Tab-separated table of C-alpha atoms in Angstrom:
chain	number	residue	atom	x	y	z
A	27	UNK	CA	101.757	98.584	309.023
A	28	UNK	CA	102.723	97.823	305.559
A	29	UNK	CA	101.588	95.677	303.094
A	30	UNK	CA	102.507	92.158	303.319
A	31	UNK	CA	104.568	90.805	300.285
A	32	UNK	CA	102.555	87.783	299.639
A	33	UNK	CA	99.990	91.254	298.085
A	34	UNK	CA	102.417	92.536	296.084
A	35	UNK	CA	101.775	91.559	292.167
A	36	UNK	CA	103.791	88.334	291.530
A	37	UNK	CA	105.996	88.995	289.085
A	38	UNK	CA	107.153	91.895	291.850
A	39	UNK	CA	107.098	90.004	294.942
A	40	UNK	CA	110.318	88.777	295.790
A	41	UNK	CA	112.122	92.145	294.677
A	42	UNK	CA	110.055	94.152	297.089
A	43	UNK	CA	110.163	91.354	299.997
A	44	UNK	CA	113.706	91.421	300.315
A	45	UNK	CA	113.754	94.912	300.227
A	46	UNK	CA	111.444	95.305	303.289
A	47	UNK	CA	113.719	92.134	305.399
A	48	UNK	CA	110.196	90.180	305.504
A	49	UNK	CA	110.230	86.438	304.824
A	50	UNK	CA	109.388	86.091	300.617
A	51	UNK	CA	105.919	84.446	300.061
A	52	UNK	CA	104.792	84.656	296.687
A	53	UNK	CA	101.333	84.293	295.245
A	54	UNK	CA	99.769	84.789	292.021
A	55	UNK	CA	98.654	88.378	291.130
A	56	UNK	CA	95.382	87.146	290.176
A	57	UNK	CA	93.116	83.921	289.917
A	58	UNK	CA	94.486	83.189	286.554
A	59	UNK	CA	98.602	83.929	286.922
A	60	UNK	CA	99.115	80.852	289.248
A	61	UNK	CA	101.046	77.821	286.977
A	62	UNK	CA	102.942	74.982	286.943
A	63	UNK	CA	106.420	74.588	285.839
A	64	UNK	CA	105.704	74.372	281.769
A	65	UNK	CA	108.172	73.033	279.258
A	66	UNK	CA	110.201	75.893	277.340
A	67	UNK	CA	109.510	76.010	273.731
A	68	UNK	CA	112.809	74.558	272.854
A	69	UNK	CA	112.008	71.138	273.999
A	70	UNK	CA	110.087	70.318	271.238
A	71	UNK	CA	107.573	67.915	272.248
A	72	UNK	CA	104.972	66.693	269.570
A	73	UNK	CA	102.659	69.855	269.033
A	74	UNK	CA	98.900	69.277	269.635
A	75	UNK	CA	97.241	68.263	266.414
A	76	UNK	CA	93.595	69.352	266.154
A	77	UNK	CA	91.580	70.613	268.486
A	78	UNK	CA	91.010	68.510	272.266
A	79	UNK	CA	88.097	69.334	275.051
A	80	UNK	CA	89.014	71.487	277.929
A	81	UNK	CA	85.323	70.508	279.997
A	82	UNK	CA	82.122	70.703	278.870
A	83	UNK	CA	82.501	74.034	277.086
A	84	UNK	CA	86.037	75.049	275.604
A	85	UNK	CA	88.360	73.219	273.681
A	86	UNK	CA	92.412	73.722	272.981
A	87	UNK	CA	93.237	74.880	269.984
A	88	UNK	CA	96.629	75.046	269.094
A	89	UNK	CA	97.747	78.217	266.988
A	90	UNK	CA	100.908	78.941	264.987
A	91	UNK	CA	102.893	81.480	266.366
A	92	UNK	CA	106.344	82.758	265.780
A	93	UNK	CA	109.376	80.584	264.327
A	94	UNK	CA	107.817	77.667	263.952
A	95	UNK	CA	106.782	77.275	267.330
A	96	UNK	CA	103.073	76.852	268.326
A	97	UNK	CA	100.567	77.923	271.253
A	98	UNK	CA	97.536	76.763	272.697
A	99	UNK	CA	94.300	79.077	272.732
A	100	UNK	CA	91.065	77.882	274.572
A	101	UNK	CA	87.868	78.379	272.355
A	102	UNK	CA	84.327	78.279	272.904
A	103	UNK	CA	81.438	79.275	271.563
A	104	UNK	CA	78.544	81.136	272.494
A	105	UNK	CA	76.791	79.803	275.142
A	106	UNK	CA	73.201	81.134	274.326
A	107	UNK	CA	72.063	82.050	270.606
A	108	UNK	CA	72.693	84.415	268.673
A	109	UNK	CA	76.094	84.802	268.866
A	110	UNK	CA	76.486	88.124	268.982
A	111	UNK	CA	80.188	89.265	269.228
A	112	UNK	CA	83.476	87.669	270.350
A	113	UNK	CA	86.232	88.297	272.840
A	114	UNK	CA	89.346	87.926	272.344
A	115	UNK	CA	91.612	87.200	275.668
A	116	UNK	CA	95.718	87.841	276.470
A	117	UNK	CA	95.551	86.305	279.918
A	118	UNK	CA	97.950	87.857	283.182
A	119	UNK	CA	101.564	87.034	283.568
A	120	UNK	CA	103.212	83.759	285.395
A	121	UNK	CA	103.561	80.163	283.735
A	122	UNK	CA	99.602	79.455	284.089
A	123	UNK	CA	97.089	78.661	282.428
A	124	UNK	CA	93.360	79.420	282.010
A	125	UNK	CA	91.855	76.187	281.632
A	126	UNK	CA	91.050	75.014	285.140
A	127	UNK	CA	88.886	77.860	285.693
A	128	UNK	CA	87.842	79.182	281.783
A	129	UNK	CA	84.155	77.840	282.265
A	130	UNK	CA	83.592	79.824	285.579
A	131	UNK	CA	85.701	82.396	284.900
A	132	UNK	CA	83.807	83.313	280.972
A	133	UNK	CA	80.445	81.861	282.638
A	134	UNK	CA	78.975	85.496	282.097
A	135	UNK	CA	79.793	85.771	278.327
A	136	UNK	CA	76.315	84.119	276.715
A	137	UNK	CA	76.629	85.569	273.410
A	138	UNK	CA	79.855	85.783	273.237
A	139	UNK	CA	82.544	83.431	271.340
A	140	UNK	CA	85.807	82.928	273.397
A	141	UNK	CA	89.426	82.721	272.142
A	142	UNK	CA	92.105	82.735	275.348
A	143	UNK	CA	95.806	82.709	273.824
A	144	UNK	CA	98.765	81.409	275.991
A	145	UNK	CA	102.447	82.122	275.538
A	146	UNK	CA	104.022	79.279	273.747
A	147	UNK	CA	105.759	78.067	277.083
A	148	UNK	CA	102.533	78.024	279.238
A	149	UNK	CA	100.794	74.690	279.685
A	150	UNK	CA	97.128	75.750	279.403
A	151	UNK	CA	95.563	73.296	282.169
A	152	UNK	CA	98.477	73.696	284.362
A	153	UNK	CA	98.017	75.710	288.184
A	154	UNK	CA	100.738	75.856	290.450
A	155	UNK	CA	102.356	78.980	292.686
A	156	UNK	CA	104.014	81.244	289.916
A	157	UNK	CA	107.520	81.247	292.412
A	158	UNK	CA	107.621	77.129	291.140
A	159	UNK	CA	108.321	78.217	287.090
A	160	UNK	CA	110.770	75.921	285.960
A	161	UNK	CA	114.067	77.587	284.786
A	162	UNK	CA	112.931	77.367	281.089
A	163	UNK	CA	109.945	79.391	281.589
A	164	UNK	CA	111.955	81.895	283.574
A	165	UNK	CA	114.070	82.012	280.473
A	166	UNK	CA	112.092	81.848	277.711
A	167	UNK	CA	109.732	84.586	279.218
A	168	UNK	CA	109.542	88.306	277.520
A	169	UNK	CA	107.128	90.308	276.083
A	170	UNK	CA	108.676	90.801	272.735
A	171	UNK	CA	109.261	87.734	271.867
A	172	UNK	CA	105.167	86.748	273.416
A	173	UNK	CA	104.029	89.685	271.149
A	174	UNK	CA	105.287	88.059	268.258
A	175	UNK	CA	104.050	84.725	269.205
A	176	UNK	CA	100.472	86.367	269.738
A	177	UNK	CA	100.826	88.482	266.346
A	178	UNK	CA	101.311	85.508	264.577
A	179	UNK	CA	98.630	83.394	266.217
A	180	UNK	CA	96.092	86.365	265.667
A	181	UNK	CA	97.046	86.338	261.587
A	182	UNK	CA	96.387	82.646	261.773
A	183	UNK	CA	93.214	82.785	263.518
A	184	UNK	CA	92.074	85.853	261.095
A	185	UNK	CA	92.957	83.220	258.003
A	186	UNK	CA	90.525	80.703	259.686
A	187	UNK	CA	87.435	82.947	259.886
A	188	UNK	CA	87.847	84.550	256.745
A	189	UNK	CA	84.492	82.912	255.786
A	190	UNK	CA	82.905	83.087	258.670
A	191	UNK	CA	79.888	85.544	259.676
A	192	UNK	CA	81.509	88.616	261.080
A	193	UNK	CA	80.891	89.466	264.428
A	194	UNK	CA	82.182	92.336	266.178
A	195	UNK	CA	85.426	91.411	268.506
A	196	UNK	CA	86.541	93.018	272.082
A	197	UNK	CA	90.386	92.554	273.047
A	198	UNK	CA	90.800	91.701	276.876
A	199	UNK	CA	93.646	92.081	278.323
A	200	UNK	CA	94.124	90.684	281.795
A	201	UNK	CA	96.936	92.364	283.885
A	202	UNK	CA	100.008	91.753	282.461
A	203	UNK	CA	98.445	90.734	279.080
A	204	UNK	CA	96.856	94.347	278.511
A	205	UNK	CA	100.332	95.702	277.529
A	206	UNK	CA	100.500	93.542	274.796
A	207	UNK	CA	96.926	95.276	273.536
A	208	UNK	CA	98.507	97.836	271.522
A	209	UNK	CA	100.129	95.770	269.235
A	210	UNK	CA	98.008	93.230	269.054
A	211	UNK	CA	95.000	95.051	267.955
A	212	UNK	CA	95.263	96.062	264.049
A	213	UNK	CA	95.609	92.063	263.693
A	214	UNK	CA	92.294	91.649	264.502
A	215	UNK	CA	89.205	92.084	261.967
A	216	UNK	CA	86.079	94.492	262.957
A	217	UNK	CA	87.477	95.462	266.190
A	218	UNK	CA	84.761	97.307	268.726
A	219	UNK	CA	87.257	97.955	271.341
A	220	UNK	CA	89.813	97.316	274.206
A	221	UNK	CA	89.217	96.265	277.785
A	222	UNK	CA	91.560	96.122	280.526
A	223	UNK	CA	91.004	94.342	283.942
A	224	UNK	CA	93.622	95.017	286.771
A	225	UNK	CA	95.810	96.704	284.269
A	226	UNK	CA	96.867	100.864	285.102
A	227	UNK	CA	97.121	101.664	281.514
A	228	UNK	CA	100.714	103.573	282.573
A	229	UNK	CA	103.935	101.895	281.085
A	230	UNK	CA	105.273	99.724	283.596
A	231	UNK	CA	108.087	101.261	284.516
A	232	UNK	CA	105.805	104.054	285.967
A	233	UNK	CA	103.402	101.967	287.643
A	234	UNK	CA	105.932	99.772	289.078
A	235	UNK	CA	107.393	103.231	290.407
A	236	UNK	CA	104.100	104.359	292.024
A	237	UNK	CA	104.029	100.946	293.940
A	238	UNK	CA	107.858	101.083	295.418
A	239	UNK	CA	107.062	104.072	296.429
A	240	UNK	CA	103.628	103.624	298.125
A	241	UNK	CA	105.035	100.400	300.046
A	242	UNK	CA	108.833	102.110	301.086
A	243	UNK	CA	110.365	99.742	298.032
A	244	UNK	CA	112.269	102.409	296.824
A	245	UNK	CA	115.981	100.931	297.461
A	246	UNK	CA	114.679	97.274	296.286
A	247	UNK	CA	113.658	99.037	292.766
A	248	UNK	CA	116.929	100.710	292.604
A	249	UNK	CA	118.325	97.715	292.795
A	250	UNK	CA	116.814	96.073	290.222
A	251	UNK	CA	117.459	99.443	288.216
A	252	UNK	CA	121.250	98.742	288.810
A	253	UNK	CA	121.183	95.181	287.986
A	254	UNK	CA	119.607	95.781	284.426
A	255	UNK	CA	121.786	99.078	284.013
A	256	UNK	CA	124.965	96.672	284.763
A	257	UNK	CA	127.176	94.348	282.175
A	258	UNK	CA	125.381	90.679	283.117
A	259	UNK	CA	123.839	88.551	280.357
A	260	UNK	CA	120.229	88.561	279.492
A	261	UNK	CA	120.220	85.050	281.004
A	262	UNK	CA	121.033	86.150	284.221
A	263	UNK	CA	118.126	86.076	286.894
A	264	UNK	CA	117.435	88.809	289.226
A	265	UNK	CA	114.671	88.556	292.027
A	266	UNK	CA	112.900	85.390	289.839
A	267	UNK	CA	112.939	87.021	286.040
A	268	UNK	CA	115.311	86.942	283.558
A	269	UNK	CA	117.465	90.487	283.378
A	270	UNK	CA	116.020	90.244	279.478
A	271	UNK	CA	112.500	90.257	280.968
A	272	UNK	CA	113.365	93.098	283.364
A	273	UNK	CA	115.138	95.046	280.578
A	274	UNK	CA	112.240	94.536	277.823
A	275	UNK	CA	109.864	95.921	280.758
A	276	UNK	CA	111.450	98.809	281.404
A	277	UNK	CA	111.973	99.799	277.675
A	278	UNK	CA	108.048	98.817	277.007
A	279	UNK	CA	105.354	101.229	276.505
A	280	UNK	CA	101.818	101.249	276.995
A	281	UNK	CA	100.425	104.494	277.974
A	282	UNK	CA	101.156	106.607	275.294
A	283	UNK	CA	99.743	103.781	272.570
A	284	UNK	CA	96.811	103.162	274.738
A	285	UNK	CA	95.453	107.101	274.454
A	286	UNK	CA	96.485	107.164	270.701
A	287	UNK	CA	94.799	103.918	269.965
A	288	UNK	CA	91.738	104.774	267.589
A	289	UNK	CA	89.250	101.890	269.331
A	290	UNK	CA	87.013	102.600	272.614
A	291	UNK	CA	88.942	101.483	275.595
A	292	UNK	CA	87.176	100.552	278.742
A	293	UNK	CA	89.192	100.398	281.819
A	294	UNK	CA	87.604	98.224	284.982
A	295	UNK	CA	89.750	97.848	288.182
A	296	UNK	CA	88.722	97.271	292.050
A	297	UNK	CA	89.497	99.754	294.573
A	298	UNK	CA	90.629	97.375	297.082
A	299	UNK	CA	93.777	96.350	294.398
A	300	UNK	CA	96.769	95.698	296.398
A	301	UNK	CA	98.646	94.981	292.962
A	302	UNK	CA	98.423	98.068	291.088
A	303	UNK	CA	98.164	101.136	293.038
A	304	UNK	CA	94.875	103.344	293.277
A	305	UNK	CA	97.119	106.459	292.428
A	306	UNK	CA	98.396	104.207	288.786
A	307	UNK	CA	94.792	103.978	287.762
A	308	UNK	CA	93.640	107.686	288.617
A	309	UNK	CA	96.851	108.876	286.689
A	310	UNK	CA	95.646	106.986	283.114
A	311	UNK	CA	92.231	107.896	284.168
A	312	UNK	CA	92.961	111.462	284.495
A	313	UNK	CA	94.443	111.024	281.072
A	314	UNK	CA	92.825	109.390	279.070
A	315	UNK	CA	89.532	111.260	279.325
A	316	UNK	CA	91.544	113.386	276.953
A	317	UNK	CA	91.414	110.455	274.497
A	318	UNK	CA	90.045	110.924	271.089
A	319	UNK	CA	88.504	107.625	271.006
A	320	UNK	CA	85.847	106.805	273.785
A	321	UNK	CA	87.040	105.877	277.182
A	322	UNK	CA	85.799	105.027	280.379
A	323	UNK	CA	86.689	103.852	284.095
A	324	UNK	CA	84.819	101.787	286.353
A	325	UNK	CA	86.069	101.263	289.787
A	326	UNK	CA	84.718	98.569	291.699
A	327	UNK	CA	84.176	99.374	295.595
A	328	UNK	CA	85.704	96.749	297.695
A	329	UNK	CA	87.044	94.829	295.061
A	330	UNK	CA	90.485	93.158	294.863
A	331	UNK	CA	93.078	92.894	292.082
A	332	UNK	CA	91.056	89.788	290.365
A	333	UNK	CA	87.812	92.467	290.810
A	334	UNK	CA	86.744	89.875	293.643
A	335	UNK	CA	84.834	90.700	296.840
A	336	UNK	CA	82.773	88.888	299.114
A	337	UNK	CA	79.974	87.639	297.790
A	338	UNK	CA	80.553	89.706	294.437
A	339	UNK	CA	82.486	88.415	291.523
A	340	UNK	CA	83.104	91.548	289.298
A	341	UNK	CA	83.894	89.746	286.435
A	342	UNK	CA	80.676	88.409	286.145
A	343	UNK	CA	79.411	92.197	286.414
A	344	UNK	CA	81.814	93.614	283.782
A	345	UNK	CA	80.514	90.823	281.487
A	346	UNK	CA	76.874	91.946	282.435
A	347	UNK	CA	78.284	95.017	280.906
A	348	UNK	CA	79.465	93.582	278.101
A	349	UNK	CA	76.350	91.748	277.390
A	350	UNK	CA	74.040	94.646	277.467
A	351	UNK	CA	76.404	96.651	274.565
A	352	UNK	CA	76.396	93.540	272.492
A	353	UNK	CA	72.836	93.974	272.169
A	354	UNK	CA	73.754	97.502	270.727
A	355	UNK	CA	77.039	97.556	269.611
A	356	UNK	CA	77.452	100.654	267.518
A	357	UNK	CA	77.342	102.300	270.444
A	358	UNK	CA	80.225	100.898	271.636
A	359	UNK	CA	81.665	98.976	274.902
A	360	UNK	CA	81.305	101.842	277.251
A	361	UNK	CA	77.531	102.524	276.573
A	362	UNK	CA	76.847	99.292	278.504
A	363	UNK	CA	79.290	99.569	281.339
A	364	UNK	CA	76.842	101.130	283.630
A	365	UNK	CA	77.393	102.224	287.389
């Protein structure tokens, strides 16, 4: 028996559920790419002045980002002294936001300092089912135009600590947010390394690939193929994204700039991931060992797409890793990712 859609990575869903003739359910890829409808950019509403408490712990901060628009980051600071480094967060795709669940979710990160950026048209403390994005999110989503939001949020946020102590920073990419970690890393100051969770490292034309084929969606990606191949606007939506969106996708690389990129990369993924298939994350793998910067893999057993299993939340264990190389950090990220 197949895979049911309602597994299939969100932003993928609906293509490959029509394809198979099974009734569309959507759900988020992960615990953090569920959302509410959020107001597109455009509409202007007074920007956030200063910064306002998310719980006990984080606050919103809102950011410049690009043409005059502005996003909201979450911030917090370490939770235990000394502060010993910082992570820096690009959150998975959808129209949600982190804050509901940024204290549990970051729990694990005691000496670390917390920035979480969110696309200009993402309402940080919203959480609905990603198929409910209003029509202006659908729209205003695409990754070049949230890597130059992010850029420009990162130079900002660089300005700000110019003073400040330096600590060594990690960049986190969460599914859909680690293809953005190529571009986004020579903006940020004394840079230790990238991490991916739930991301293959391939580009995602290629991973998408692996999955039609591993779940018999092979004529549903053709069709989108055709669609973005074909004369219709950017503006025109196919299977719940905009044909921009589909077209900047395909175009977009990540593999190639991930094994080039001079920083330690560590690479943590469960092997129970009905998102991103176990053949996309063996491929990099294979790969990147190759890499002249440090690399490593950690495959969680039984773990899902969000590196969740019962009883076992592998987040909290990859920031257990974390932890332990902040205490040492010259030898970088993958000295304490330990089996």
């Amino acid at each position: 028996m197949g895979l049911p859609p309602a597994a299939l990575p969100a932003r993928f869903a609906r293509t490959f559920a029509r394809g198979r003739g099974a009734e569309l359910v959507l759900v988020c890829a992960s615990l953090w790419a569920c959302a509410v409808a959020a107001a597109h950019p455009s509409d202007r509403s007074p920007p956030m002045v200063g910064k306002a408490p998310i719980g006990s712990a984080f606050v919103a901060r809102p950011l410049p980002a690009a043409d005059g628009f502005m996003l909201t980051a979450l911030e917090r600071p370490a939770r235990a002294a000394p502060a010993r480094y910082r992570v820096i967060v690009v959150p998975g795709s959808g129209c949600a936001g982190m804050a509901a669940i940024a204290e549990r979710y970051f729990a694990g990160l005691l000496h670390a300092e917390v920035l979480v950026l969110h696309k200009p048209w993402v309402d940080a403390q919203a959480s609905t089912p990603a198929d409910r994005c209003s029509d202006a999110f659908v729209q205003a989503d695409a990754l070049v135009a949230w890597r130059a939001h992010a850029i420009a949020a990162l130079r900002a946020d660089a300005r700000d600590r110019a003073g400040a102590r330096p600590l060594p920073q990690l960049l986190l990419g969460i599914s859909e947010g680690a293809e953005l970690l190529p571009a986004l890393a020579p903006e940020i100051p004394h840079l230790a390394g990238l991490v991916l969770i739930g991301s293959s490292g391939l580009d995602p034309r290629d991973a998408l690939g692996l999955h039609a084929a591993q779940w018999g969606a092979s004529a549903s990606l053709q069709a989108l193929e055709r669609a973005q191949a074909g004369p219709l606007p950017d503006t025109t939506v196919h299977e719940g994204r905009s044909l921009r969106y589909w077209r900047e996708l395909w175009q977009w690389p990540l593999a190639r700039p991930l094994l080039d990129a001079p920083w330690p990369l560590l690479q943590v993924w469960g092997e129970q991931d009905r998102s991103v298939p176990q053949a996309a994350y063996q491929r990099f793998a294979l790969w990147a060992n190759a890499r002249t910067a440090a690399y490593c893999a950690r495959a969680l057993p039984g773990a899902d797409h969000g590196l969740q299993r019962p009883g076992h939340d592998g987040v909290q264990q990859l920031w257990t890793w974390l932890e332990q190389w902040a205490r040492s950090p010259q030898a970088g990220p993958c000295a304490g990712a330990t089996e």
